Coordinates of C-alpha atoms in Angstrom, one line a residue:
M10 CA 1.5 -21.2 45.6
Y11 CA 2.6 -18.3 47.8
S12 CA 3.1 -19.4 51.4
P13 CA 3.0 -16.5 54.0
S14 CA 4.3 -18.8 56.8
E15 CA 7.9 -18.1 55.8
S16 CA 7.4 -14.5 56.5
T17 CA 5.9 -14.9 60.0
N18 CA 8.3 -17.4 61.6
S19 CA 11.3 -15.1 62.0
S20 CA 12.3 -14.1 65.5
T21 CA 12.5 -10.5 66.4
V22 CA 15.7 -9.2 67.9
T23 CA 15.1 -5.5 68.0
E24 CA 12.3 -3.1 68.8
F25 CA 11.8 -2.5 65.1
G26 CA 11.9 -6.2 64.5
S27 CA 8.9 -6.7 66.7
R28 CA 6.7 -4.6 64.5
T29 CA 4.6 -6.1 61.8
Y30 CA 3.0 -4.6 58.7
L31 CA 0.0 -5.4 56.5
Y32 CA 0.8 -5.8 52.8
E33 CA -2.0 -5.5 50.3
V34 CA -0.8 -7.4 47.2
V35 CA -2.4 -8.1 43.9
G36 CA -1.5 -10.3 40.9
L37 CA 0.3 -13.1 42.7
R38 CA 0.6 -16.3 40.6
Q39 CA -1.2 -19.2 42.0
N40 CA -0.7 -22.8 40.7
G41 CA 1.2 -21.8 37.5
P42 CA 2.2 -18.8 35.5
I43 CA -1.2 -18.0 33.9
R44 CA -3.8 -17.8 36.7
Q45 CA -3.4 -14.9 39.0
S46 CA -5.0 -14.3 42.4
G47 CA -7.1 -11.4 43.5
T48 CA -6.1 -9.2 46.4
V49 CA -3.9 -10.9 49.1
L50 CA -3.4 -9.5 52.6
L51 CA 0.0 -10.5 54.2
T52 CA 1.4 -9.8 57.6
V53 CA 5.2 -9.2 57.4
P54 CA 7.7 -8.6 60.2
Y55 CA 9.9 -5.5 59.9
N56 CA 13.1 -7.6 59.6
R57 CA 11.6 -9.5 56.6
M58 CA 10.2 -6.6 54.6
K59 CA 13.0 -6.5 52.0
Q60 CA 13.0 -10.3 51.4
E61 CA 9.2 -10.3 51.1
M62 CA 9.2 -7.5 48.6
Q63 CA 11.7 -9.4 46.4
R64 CA 9.6 -12.6 46.9
I65 CA 6.4 -10.8 45.8
A66 CA 8.1 -9.3 42.8
R67 CA 9.4 -12.8 41.7
M68 CA 5.9 -14.1 41.8
G69 CA 4.5 -11.3 39.6
G70 CA 2.7 -9.5 42.5
K71 CA 2.3 -5.8 43.0
I72 CA 2.2 -4.2 46.4
V73 CA -0.8 -1.9 46.6
S74 CA -0.4 -0.6 50.1
I75 CA 1.6 -1.2 53.4
K76 CA 0.1 -0.4 56.8
P77 CA 1.6 -0.9 60.3
L78 CA -0.2 -3.3 62.6
S79 CA -0.3 -3.4 66.4
S80 CA 1.2 -6.5 68.1
S81 CA -2.3 -7.8 69.0
A82 CA -3.6 -7.6 65.5
A83 CA -0.4 -9.2 64.1
N84 CA -0.8 -12.3 66.4
G85 CA -4.2 -13.0 65.0
S86 CA -3.5 -12.2 61.4
V87 CA -3.0 -14.7 58.7
A88 CA -2.7 -14.3 55.0
Q89 CA -6.2 -13.6 53.6
T90 CA -7.4 -13.4 50.1
E91 CA -10.4 -11.7 48.7
P92 CA -11.5 -11.7 45.1
T93 CA -11.1 -8.5 43.1
K94 CA -14.1 -6.8 41.6
S95 CA -13.2 -8.1 38.2
E96 CA -13.6 -11.7 39.5
N97 CA -17.0 -11.0 41.2
T98 CA -18.6 -9.2 38.4
T99 CA -19.6 -10.5 35.0
K100 CA -20.1 -8.5 31.9
P101 CA -23.8 -8.1 30.9
I102 CA -24.8 -10.1 27.9
Q103 CA -25.5 -7.8 25.0
S104 CA -29.0 -8.2 23.6
E105 CA -29.2 -9.7 20.1
N106 CA -31.4 -6.8 19.1
T107 CA -28.7 -4.3 19.8
T108 CA -25.9 -6.1 18.0
K109 CA -24.6 -4.0 15.1
P110 CA -24.3 -5.7 11.7
M111 CA -20.8 -6.3 10.3
T112 CA -19.6 -3.4 8.2
Q113 CA -19.3 -4.4 4.6
A114 CA -17.2 -2.7 1.9
K115 CA -19.2 -0.7 -0.6
P116 CA -19.1 -2.3 -4.0
K117 CA -17.1 -0.4 -6.6
K118 CA -19.0 1.3 -9.2
A119 CA -18.8 -0.4 -12.6
K120 CA -16.4 1.3 -14.9
D121 CA -18.4 1.5 -18.1
N122 CA -17.3 2.7 -21.5
I123 CA -13.7 1.8 -20.8
P124 CA -12.2 0.0 -23.9
V125 CA -10.1 -3.0 -22.9
N126 CA -8.3 -5.6 -25.1
T127 CA -10.0 -4.7 -28.3
Y128 CA -7.0 -6.3 -30.0
R129 CA -5.3 -9.4 -28.6
P130 CA -1.8 -11.0 -29.4
K131 CA -3.4 -13.6 -31.7
N132 CA -5.1 -11.0 -33.7
P133 CA -3.2 -7.6 -33.3
F134 CA -4.0 -4.4 -35.1
I135 CA -1.5 -3.5 -37.8
G136 CA -0.7 0.1 -37.4
K137 CA 1.8 2.3 -39.3
C138 CA 4.6 4.5 -38.0
I139 CA 3.8 8.1 -38.9
S140 CA 6.8 9.7 -37.2
N141 CA 9.8 8.8 -34.9
E142 CA 11.4 11.9 -33.3
Q143 CA 14.5 12.1 -31.1
L144 CA 13.8 13.7 -27.7
V145 CA 17.4 13.8 -26.5
Q146 CA 19.3 16.9 -27.5
E147 CA 22.6 16.5 -29.3
G148 CA 25.3 15.5 -26.8
G149 CA 22.7 14.1 -24.4
I150 CA 22.8 10.6 -22.9
G151 CA 20.6 7.8 -24.2
N152 CA 18.1 7.4 -27.0
C153 CA 14.6 8.5 -26.2
R154 CA 12.0 8.8 -29.0
H155 CA 8.5 10.1 -29.5
L156 CA 6.6 7.8 -31.8
K157 CA 3.2 8.3 -33.5
F158 CA 1.2 5.5 -35.1
D159 CA -1.7 5.6 -37.5
L160 CA -4.8 3.9 -36.2
S161 CA -7.1 4.7 -39.2
G162 CA -9.0 1.7 -40.5
G163 CA -9.3 0.0 -37.1
D164 CA -11.4 0.1 -33.9
L165 CA -8.6 0.9 -31.4
R166 CA -10.0 3.4 -29.0
Y167 CA -8.3 4.3 -25.7
L168 CA -8.3 6.6 -22.7
E169 CA -5.6 8.7 -21.0
G170 CA -3.7 6.5 -18.5
Q171 CA -4.1 3.2 -20.5
S172 CA -1.4 1.2 -22.3
I173 CA -1.0 -0.6 -25.6
G174 CA 1.0 -3.7 -26.3
I175 CA 3.7 -3.8 -29.0
I176 CA 4.8 -7.1 -30.5
P177 CA 8.4 -6.7 -31.9
E178 CA 9.4 -8.5 -35.1
G179 CA 11.7 -11.6 -34.8
T180 CA 12.0 -14.6 -32.6
D181 CA 13.7 -15.4 -29.3
K182 CA 16.6 -17.9 -28.6
K183 CA 14.1 -20.7 -28.6
G184 CA 12.8 -19.7 -32.0
K185 CA 9.4 -18.5 -30.7
P186 CA 7.9 -15.1 -31.7
Y187 CA 8.7 -12.3 -29.2
K188 CA 6.0 -11.6 -26.7
L189 CA 4.3 -8.2 -26.4
R190 CA 5.6 -5.4 -24.2
L191 CA 3.2 -2.8 -22.7
Y192 CA 3.9 0.9 -23.1
S193 CA 2.0 3.7 -21.5
I194 CA 0.2 5.9 -24.0
A195 CA 1.5 9.5 -24.2
S196 CA -1.4 11.0 -26.2
T197 CA -5.0 11.9 -25.3
R198 CA -7.9 9.8 -26.6
H199 CA -8.0 12.1 -29.6
G200 CA -4.4 11.7 -30.5
D201 CA -1.7 14.3 -31.0
D202 CA -3.5 15.6 -34.1
L203 CA -6.9 15.7 -32.3
D204 CA -8.4 13.6 -35.2
D205 CA -9.0 10.3 -33.3
K206 CA -6.7 8.5 -35.7
T207 CA -3.4 8.3 -33.9
V208 CA -1.7 7.0 -30.7
S209 CA 1.7 8.2 -29.4
L210 CA 4.4 6.6 -27.2
C211 CA 7.4 7.9 -25.4
V212 CA 10.1 5.2 -25.5
R213 CA 13.7 5.1 -24.2
Q214 CA 16.0 2.4 -25.6
L215 CA 17.1 -0.1 -23.0
Q216 CA 20.8 -0.7 -22.9
Y217 CA 23.0 -2.4 -20.3
K218 CA 26.2 -4.2 -19.8
H219 CA 26.1 -8.0 -19.7
P220 CA 27.3 -9.0 -16.2
E221 CA 29.6 -11.8 -17.5
T222 CA 30.8 -10.7 -21.0
G223 CA 30.7 -6.9 -20.5
E224 CA 29.0 -6.5 -23.9
T225 CA 26.3 -3.9 -24.5
V226 CA 22.9 -5.5 -24.6
N227 CA 20.0 -3.7 -26.3
G228 CA 16.4 -4.2 -25.2
V229 CA 14.4 -6.2 -27.8
C230 CA 11.2 -4.1 -28.1
S231 CA 12.6 -0.7 -27.2
T232 CA 15.3 -1.1 -29.9
F233 CA 12.7 -2.2 -32.4
L234 CA 10.6 0.9 -31.7
C235 CA 13.5 3.3 -31.7
N236 CA 14.6 2.0 -35.1
L237 CA 11.3 2.3 -36.8
N238 CA 11.0 4.4 -39.9
P239 CA 7.8 6.3 -41.1
G240 CA 5.7 3.8 -43.0
D241 CA 6.8 0.7 -41.1
D242 CA 4.1 -1.7 -39.9
V243 CA 3.6 -2.2 -36.1
K244 CA 1.6 -4.9 -34.4
I245 CA -0.5 -3.3 -31.6
T246 CA -2.7 -4.9 -28.9
G247 CA -4.9 -3.5 -26.2
P248 CA -5.7 -1.1 -24.8
A249 CA -5.0 -2.3 -21.3
G250 CA -5.6 -0.8 -17.8
K251 CA -8.6 0.4 -15.9
E252 CA -7.1 1.9 -12.7
M253 CA -4.7 4.8 -13.7
L254 CA -7.3 6.9 -15.4
L255 CA -8.3 10.6 -14.9
P256 CA -11.0 11.1 -12.3
S257 CA -14.4 12.0 -13.5
D258 CA -14.6 14.9 -11.2
P259 CA -13.1 17.9 -13.1
N260 CA -12.3 19.6 -9.7
A261 CA -10.4 16.7 -8.2
N262 CA -6.8 17.3 -7.1
I263 CA -4.2 15.3 -9.0
I264 CA -0.6 14.6 -7.9
M265 CA 1.7 13.2 -10.6
M266 CA 5.1 11.7 -9.8
A267 CA 7.4 9.9 -12.3
T268 CA 10.9 9.7 -13.7
G269 CA 12.2 9.3 -17.2
T270 CA 9.7 8.0 -19.7
G271 CA 7.3 7.3 -16.8
I272 CA 6.0 10.8 -17.6
A273 CA 4.3 9.4 -20.7
P274 CA 0.8 9.0 -19.2
F275 CA 1.1 12.4 -17.5
R276 CA 1.8 14.0 -20.8
A277 CA -1.6 12.6 -21.9
F278 CA -3.2 13.9 -18.7
L279 CA -1.8 17.4 -19.1
W280 CA -2.9 17.6 -22.7
R281 CA -6.4 16.4 -21.8
M282 CA -6.7 18.9 -18.9
F283 CA -5.2 22.0 -20.5
K284 CA -4.2 21.9 -24.1
E285 CA -7.4 20.4 -25.4
Q286 CA -9.5 22.8 -23.3
Q287 CA -8.0 25.7 -25.2
R288 CA -9.4 24.2 -28.4
K289 CA -12.7 22.9 -26.9
L290 CA -14.7 25.9 -28.2
K291 CA -14.3 27.5 -31.6
I292 CA -16.1 30.3 -33.4
S293 CA -18.5 29.0 -36.0
G294 CA -19.2 30.8 -39.3
K295 CA -22.1 32.8 -37.6
G296 CA -20.1 33.7 -34.5
K297 CA -21.7 31.0 -32.3
L298 CA -19.7 28.8 -30.0
S299 CA -19.8 25.1 -30.7
H300 CA -18.0 22.1 -29.1
I301 CA -15.5 20.1 -31.0

Protein backbone atom coordinates (compact mmCIF):
# COMPACT_ATOMS: atom_id res chain seq x y z
CA MET A 1 0.00 0.00 0.00
CA TYR A 2 1.22 3.49 -0.75
CA SER A 3 2.51 5.27 2.39
CA PRO A 4 2.65 9.08 2.23
CA SER A 5 4.58 9.32 5.49
CA GLU A 6 7.87 8.80 3.67
CA SER A 7 7.22 11.94 1.66
CA THR A 8 6.47 14.20 4.65
CA ASN A 9 9.31 13.35 7.06
CA SER A 10 12.15 15.02 5.14
CA SER A 11 13.68 18.11 6.74
CA THR A 12 13.82 21.32 4.77
CA VAL A 13 17.15 23.06 4.29
CA THR A 14 16.28 25.82 1.87
CA GLU A 15 13.51 28.27 1.25
CA PHE A 16 12.25 26.12 -1.62
CA GLY A 17 12.53 23.02 0.55
CA SER A 18 10.02 24.46 3.00
CA ARG A 19 7.36 24.61 0.34
CA THR A 20 4.85 21.81 -0.07
CA TYR A 21 2.67 20.78 -2.96
CA LEU A 22 -0.60 18.93 -3.30
CA TYR A 23 -0.49 16.03 -5.76
CA GLU A 24 -3.74 14.66 -7.17
CA VAL A 25 -3.01 11.07 -8.20
CA VAL A 26 -5.18 8.33 -9.71
CA GLY A 27 -4.59 4.64 -10.38
CA LEU A 28 -2.29 3.77 -7.46
CA ARG A 29 -2.15 0.04 -6.80
CA GLN A 30 -3.52 -0.95 -3.43
CA ASN A 31 -3.01 -4.43 -1.89
CA GLY A 32 -1.79 -6.07 -5.10
CA PRO A 33 -1.39 -5.40 -8.79
CA ILE A 34 -5.04 -5.76 -9.78
CA ARG A 35 -7.07 -3.47 -7.55
CA GLN A 36 -6.49 0.24 -8.10
CA SER A 37 -7.45 3.13 -5.88
CA GLY A 38 -9.55 6.13 -6.78
CA THR A 39 -8.23 9.68 -6.50
CA VAL A 40 -5.46 10.18 -3.90
CA LEU A 41 -4.35 13.62 -2.56
CA LEU A 42 -0.72 13.73 -1.39
CA THR A 43 1.30 16.53 0.23
CA VAL A 44 4.88 16.45 -1.03
CA PRO A 45 7.82 18.69 0.03
CA TYR A 46 9.68 20.47 -2.72
CA ASN A 47 12.90 18.52 -2.12
CA ARG A 48 11.02 15.19 -2.49
CA MET A 49 9.12 15.95 -5.69
CA LYS A 50 11.40 13.99 -8.04
CA GLN A 51 11.51 10.92 -5.79
CA GLU A 52 7.73 10.93 -5.31
CA MET A 53 7.10 11.20 -9.04
CA GLN A 54 9.26 8.11 -9.59
CA ARG A 55 7.55 6.31 -6.71
CA ILE A 56 4.08 7.09 -8.07
CA ALA A 57 5.09 5.87 -11.53
CA ARG A 58 6.39 2.56 -10.12
CA MET A 59 3.05 2.01 -8.38
CA GLY A 60 1.12 2.54 -11.60
CA GLY A 61 -0.24 5.93 -10.62
CA LYS A 62 -0.86 8.97 -12.77
CA ILE A 63 -0.48 12.56 -11.56
CA VAL A 64 -3.56 14.54 -12.53
CA SER A 65 -2.54 17.91 -11.05
CA ILE A 66 0.05 19.60 -8.78
CA LYS A 67 -0.90 22.63 -6.67
CA PRO A 68 1.27 24.65 -4.24
CA LEU A 69 0.15 24.72 -0.59
CA SER A 70 0.72 27.29 2.14
CA SER A 71 2.69 26.16 5.18
CA SER A 72 -0.43 26.15 7.38
CA ALA A 73 -2.34 23.97 4.98
CA ALA A 74 0.60 21.64 4.63
CA ASN A 75 0.94 21.10 8.41
CA GLY A 76 -2.61 19.85 8.66
CA SER A 77 -2.65 17.87 5.44
CA VAL A 78 -2.51 14.14 5.21
CA ALA A 79 -2.96 11.76 2.33
CA GLN A 80 -6.62 11.57 1.50
CA THR A 81 -8.52 9.31 -0.80
CA GLU A 82 -11.84 9.79 -2.43
CA PRO A 83 -13.58 7.35 -4.69
CA THR A 84 -13.80 8.16 -8.36
CA LYS A 85 -17.08 8.62 -10.09
CA SER A 86 -16.75 5.20 -11.66
CA GLU A 87 -16.70 3.60 -8.18
CA ASN A 88 -19.70 5.53 -6.82
CA THR A 89 -21.96 4.99 -9.76
CA THR A 90 -23.46 1.77 -10.97
CA LYS A 91 -24.69 1.03 -14.45
CA PRO A 92 -28.47 0.95 -14.74
CA ILE A 93 -29.87 -2.52 -15.22
CA GLN A 94 -31.31 -2.87 -18.67
CA SER A 95 -34.93 -3.83 -18.76
CA GLU A 96 -35.63 -7.32 -20.04
CA ASN A 97 -38.24 -5.86 -22.36
CA THR A 98 -35.63 -3.77 -24.17
CA THR A 99 -33.10 -6.57 -24.65
CA LYS A 100 -32.52 -7.20 -28.33
CA PRO A 101 -32.68 -10.80 -29.48
CA MET A 102 -29.49 -12.45 -30.69
CA THR A 103 -28.92 -11.98 -34.40
CA GLN A 104 -29.24 -15.25 -36.27
CA ALA A 105 -27.79 -16.08 -39.65
CA LYS A 106 -30.30 -16.27 -42.43
CA PRO A 107 -30.74 -19.82 -43.68
CA LYS A 108 -29.36 -20.46 -47.13
CA LYS A 109 -31.89 -20.97 -49.83
CA ALA A 110 -32.19 -24.55 -50.95
CA LYS A 111 -30.42 -25.11 -54.24
CA ASP A 112 -33.00 -27.04 -56.19
CA ASN A 113 -32.57 -28.68 -59.56
CA ILE A 114 -28.83 -29.16 -59.10
CA PRO A 115 -27.86 -32.68 -60.20
CA VAL A 116 -25.35 -34.32 -57.86
CA ASN A 117 -23.85 -37.84 -57.82
CA THR A 118 -26.16 -39.30 -60.43
CA TYR A 119 -23.44 -41.90 -60.97
CA ARG A 120 -21.21 -43.21 -58.17
CA PRO A 121 -17.89 -45.13 -58.19
CA LYS A 122 -19.60 -48.48 -57.63
CA ASN A 123 -21.89 -47.91 -60.60
CA PRO A 124 -20.22 -45.41 -62.98
CA PHE A 125 -21.56 -44.30 -66.31
CA ILE A 126 -19.65 -45.77 -69.25
CA GLY A 127 -19.08 -43.01 -71.76
CA LYS A 128 -17.12 -43.03 -75.00
CA CYS A 129 -14.34 -40.73 -76.11
CA ILE A 130 -15.49 -38.76 -79.16
CA SER A 131 -12.38 -36.63 -79.67
CA ASN A 132 -8.99 -35.94 -78.05
CA GLU A 133 -7.35 -32.77 -79.38
CA GLN A 134 -3.92 -31.32 -78.58
CA LEU A 135 -4.09 -27.74 -77.28
CA VAL A 136 -0.34 -27.03 -77.11
CA GLN A 137 1.14 -25.74 -80.34
CA GLU A 138 4.10 -27.51 -81.90
CA GLY A 139 7.24 -26.66 -79.96
CA GLY A 140 5.26 -25.80 -76.83
CA ILE A 141 5.90 -27.27 -73.40
CA GLY A 142 3.72 -29.98 -71.93
CA ASN A 143 0.79 -32.07 -73.08
CA CYS A 144 -2.62 -30.41 -72.73
CA ARG A 145 -5.72 -31.97 -74.30
CA HIS A 146 -9.35 -31.09 -74.96
CA LEU A 147 -11.47 -34.22 -74.61
CA LYS A 148 -15.13 -34.73 -75.51
CA PHE A 149 -17.18 -37.70 -74.26
CA ASP A 150 -20.47 -39.10 -75.49
CA LEU A 151 -23.19 -39.20 -72.79
CA SER A 152 -26.04 -40.51 -74.94
CA GLY A 153 -27.88 -43.44 -73.41
CA GLY A 154 -27.43 -42.18 -69.85
CA ASP A 155 -28.91 -39.69 -67.38
CA LEU A 156 -25.77 -37.66 -66.67
CA ARG A 157 -26.85 -34.01 -66.52
CA TYR A 158 -24.64 -31.24 -65.16
CA LEU A 159 -24.31 -27.47 -64.75
CA GLU A 160 -21.50 -25.05 -65.53
CA GLY A 161 -19.01 -25.03 -62.65
CA GLN A 162 -19.50 -28.67 -61.64
CA SER A 163 -17.01 -31.54 -61.94
CA ILE A 164 -17.10 -35.17 -63.03
CA GLY A 165 -15.06 -38.07 -61.72
CA ILE A 166 -12.88 -40.20 -63.99
CA ILE A 167 -11.85 -43.72 -62.93
CA PRO A 168 -8.66 -44.70 -64.81
CA GLU A 169 -8.08 -48.27 -65.90
CA GLY A 170 -5.61 -50.41 -63.96
CA THR A 171 -4.60 -51.05 -60.36
CA ASP A 172 -2.26 -49.40 -57.86
CA LYS A 173 0.82 -50.92 -56.16
CA LYS A 174 -1.43 -52.79 -53.73
CA GLY A 175 -3.40 -54.37 -56.54
CA LYS A 176 -6.52 -52.29 -55.88
CA PRO A 177 -8.41 -50.46 -58.64
CA TYR A 178 -7.46 -46.81 -59.04
CA LYS A 179 -9.70 -44.31 -57.30
CA LEU A 180 -11.52 -41.60 -59.19
CA ARG A 181 -10.07 -38.15 -59.89
CA LEU A 182 -12.27 -35.07 -60.21
CA TYR A 183 -11.97 -32.79 -63.24
CA SER A 184 -13.75 -29.48 -63.81
CA ILE A 185 -16.18 -29.55 -66.71
CA ALA A 186 -15.16 -27.31 -69.62
CA SER A 187 -18.46 -27.35 -71.53
CA THR A 188 -21.90 -25.88 -70.89
CA ARG A 189 -24.84 -28.01 -69.78
CA HIS A 190 -25.72 -28.44 -73.47
CA GLY A 191 -22.25 -29.70 -74.44
CA ASP A 192 -19.90 -28.35 -77.10
CA ASP A 193 -22.32 -29.48 -79.82
CA LEU A 194 -25.34 -27.96 -78.01
CA ASP A 195 -27.20 -31.27 -78.28
CA ASP A 196 -27.22 -32.22 -74.56
CA LYS A 197 -25.30 -35.41 -75.37
CA THR A 198 -21.66 -34.59 -74.55
CA VAL A 199 -19.34 -33.35 -71.81
CA SER A 200 -15.86 -31.89 -72.30
CA LEU A 201 -12.69 -31.67 -70.19
CA CYS A 202 -9.46 -29.70 -70.42
CA VAL A 203 -6.62 -31.89 -69.07
CA ARG A 204 -2.88 -31.35 -68.75
CA GLN A 205 -0.71 -34.43 -68.28
CA LEU A 206 1.01 -34.43 -64.90
CA GLN A 207 4.75 -35.08 -65.13
CA TYR A 208 7.45 -34.60 -62.50
CA LYS A 209 10.90 -35.86 -61.51
CA HIS A 210 11.09 -38.46 -58.75
CA PRO A 211 12.96 -36.81 -55.82
CA GLU A 212 15.16 -39.89 -55.20
CA THR A 213 15.66 -41.61 -58.54
CA GLY A 214 15.32 -38.59 -60.83
CA GLU A 215 13.07 -40.57 -63.17
CA THR A 216 10.12 -38.91 -64.89
CA VAL A 217 6.83 -39.86 -63.22
CA ASN A 218 3.56 -39.56 -65.14
CA GLY A 219 0.26 -38.85 -63.40
CA VAL A 220 -2.04 -41.87 -63.41
CA CYS A 221 -5.37 -40.37 -64.48
CA SER A 222 -4.10 -37.44 -66.56
CA THR A 223 -1.90 -39.83 -68.59
CA PHE A 224 -4.85 -42.20 -69.03
CA LEU A 225 -7.01 -39.36 -70.38
CA CYS A 226 -4.35 -37.84 -72.62
CA ASN A 227 -3.74 -41.25 -74.24
CA LEU A 228 -7.41 -41.98 -75.01
CA ASN A 229 -8.42 -42.66 -78.60
CA PRO A 230 -11.83 -41.93 -80.13
CA GLY A 231 -14.14 -44.85 -79.34
CA ASP A 232 -12.45 -45.80 -76.05
CA ASP A 233 -14.68 -46.37 -73.02
CA VAL A 234 -14.41 -44.07 -69.99
CA LYS A 235 -15.84 -44.63 -66.49
CA ILE A 236 -17.52 -41.39 -65.38
CA THR A 237 -19.05 -40.47 -61.99
CA GLY A 238 -20.85 -37.40 -60.72
CA PRO A 239 -21.57 -34.66 -61.31
CA ALA A 240 -20.13 -33.06 -58.16
CA GLY A 241 -20.23 -29.55 -56.70
CA LYS A 242 -22.89 -27.04 -55.69
CA GLU A 243 -20.90 -23.92 -54.85
CA MET A 244 -18.98 -22.77 -57.92
CA LEU A 245 -22.01 -22.17 -60.13
CA LEU A 246 -23.09 -19.19 -62.17
CA PRO A 247 -25.34 -16.79 -60.21
CA SER A 248 -29.01 -16.80 -61.11
CA ASP A 249 -28.92 -13.01 -61.55
CA PRO A 250 -28.01 -12.35 -65.21
CA ASN A 251 -26.76 -8.85 -64.28
CA ALA A 252 -24.38 -10.04 -61.54
CA ASN A 253 -20.71 -9.06 -61.79
CA ILE A 254 -18.40 -12.06 -62.19
CA ILE A 255 -14.64 -12.08 -61.56
CA MET A 256 -12.76 -15.14 -62.87
CA MET A 257 -9.16 -15.90 -61.88
CA ALA A 258 -7.26 -19.07 -62.79
CA THR A 259 -4.04 -20.45 -64.27
CA GLY A 260 -3.41 -23.32 -66.67
CA THR A 261 -6.20 -25.87 -66.99
CA GLY A 262 -7.92 -24.10 -64.08
CA ILE A 263 -9.65 -22.06 -66.78
CA ALA A 264 -11.79 -25.10 -67.71
CA PRO A 265 -14.91 -24.06 -65.75
CA PHE A 266 -14.51 -20.47 -66.97
CA ARG A 267 -14.64 -21.72 -70.55
CA ALA A 268 -18.04 -23.18 -69.67
CA PHE A 269 -19.08 -19.89 -68.03
CA LEU A 270 -18.09 -17.80 -71.06
CA TRP A 271 -19.78 -20.13 -73.52
CA ARG A 272 -22.94 -20.06 -71.41
CA MET A 273 -22.95 -16.26 -71.07
CA PHE A 274 -21.98 -15.27 -74.60
CA LYS A 275 -21.66 -17.99 -77.23
CA GLU A 276 -24.96 -19.69 -76.46
CA GLN A 277 -26.72 -16.32 -76.33
CA GLN A 278 -25.86 -15.79 -79.98
CA ARG A 279 -27.75 -18.97 -80.83
CA LYS A 280 -30.55 -18.53 -78.32
CA LEU A 281 -32.95 -17.22 -80.93
CA LYS A 282 -33.37 -18.47 -84.46
CA ILE A 283 -35.66 -17.61 -87.30
CA SER A 284 -38.38 -20.22 -87.80
CA GLY A 285 -39.81 -21.09 -91.20
CA LYS A 286 -42.45 -18.34 -90.90
CA GLY A 287 -40.02 -15.68 -89.79
CA LYS A 288 -40.99 -15.92 -86.11
CA LEU A 289 -38.46 -15.97 -83.28
CA SER A 290 -38.39 -19.09 -81.15
CA HIS A 291 -36.16 -20.24 -78.29
CA ILE A 292 -33.84 -23.22 -78.67
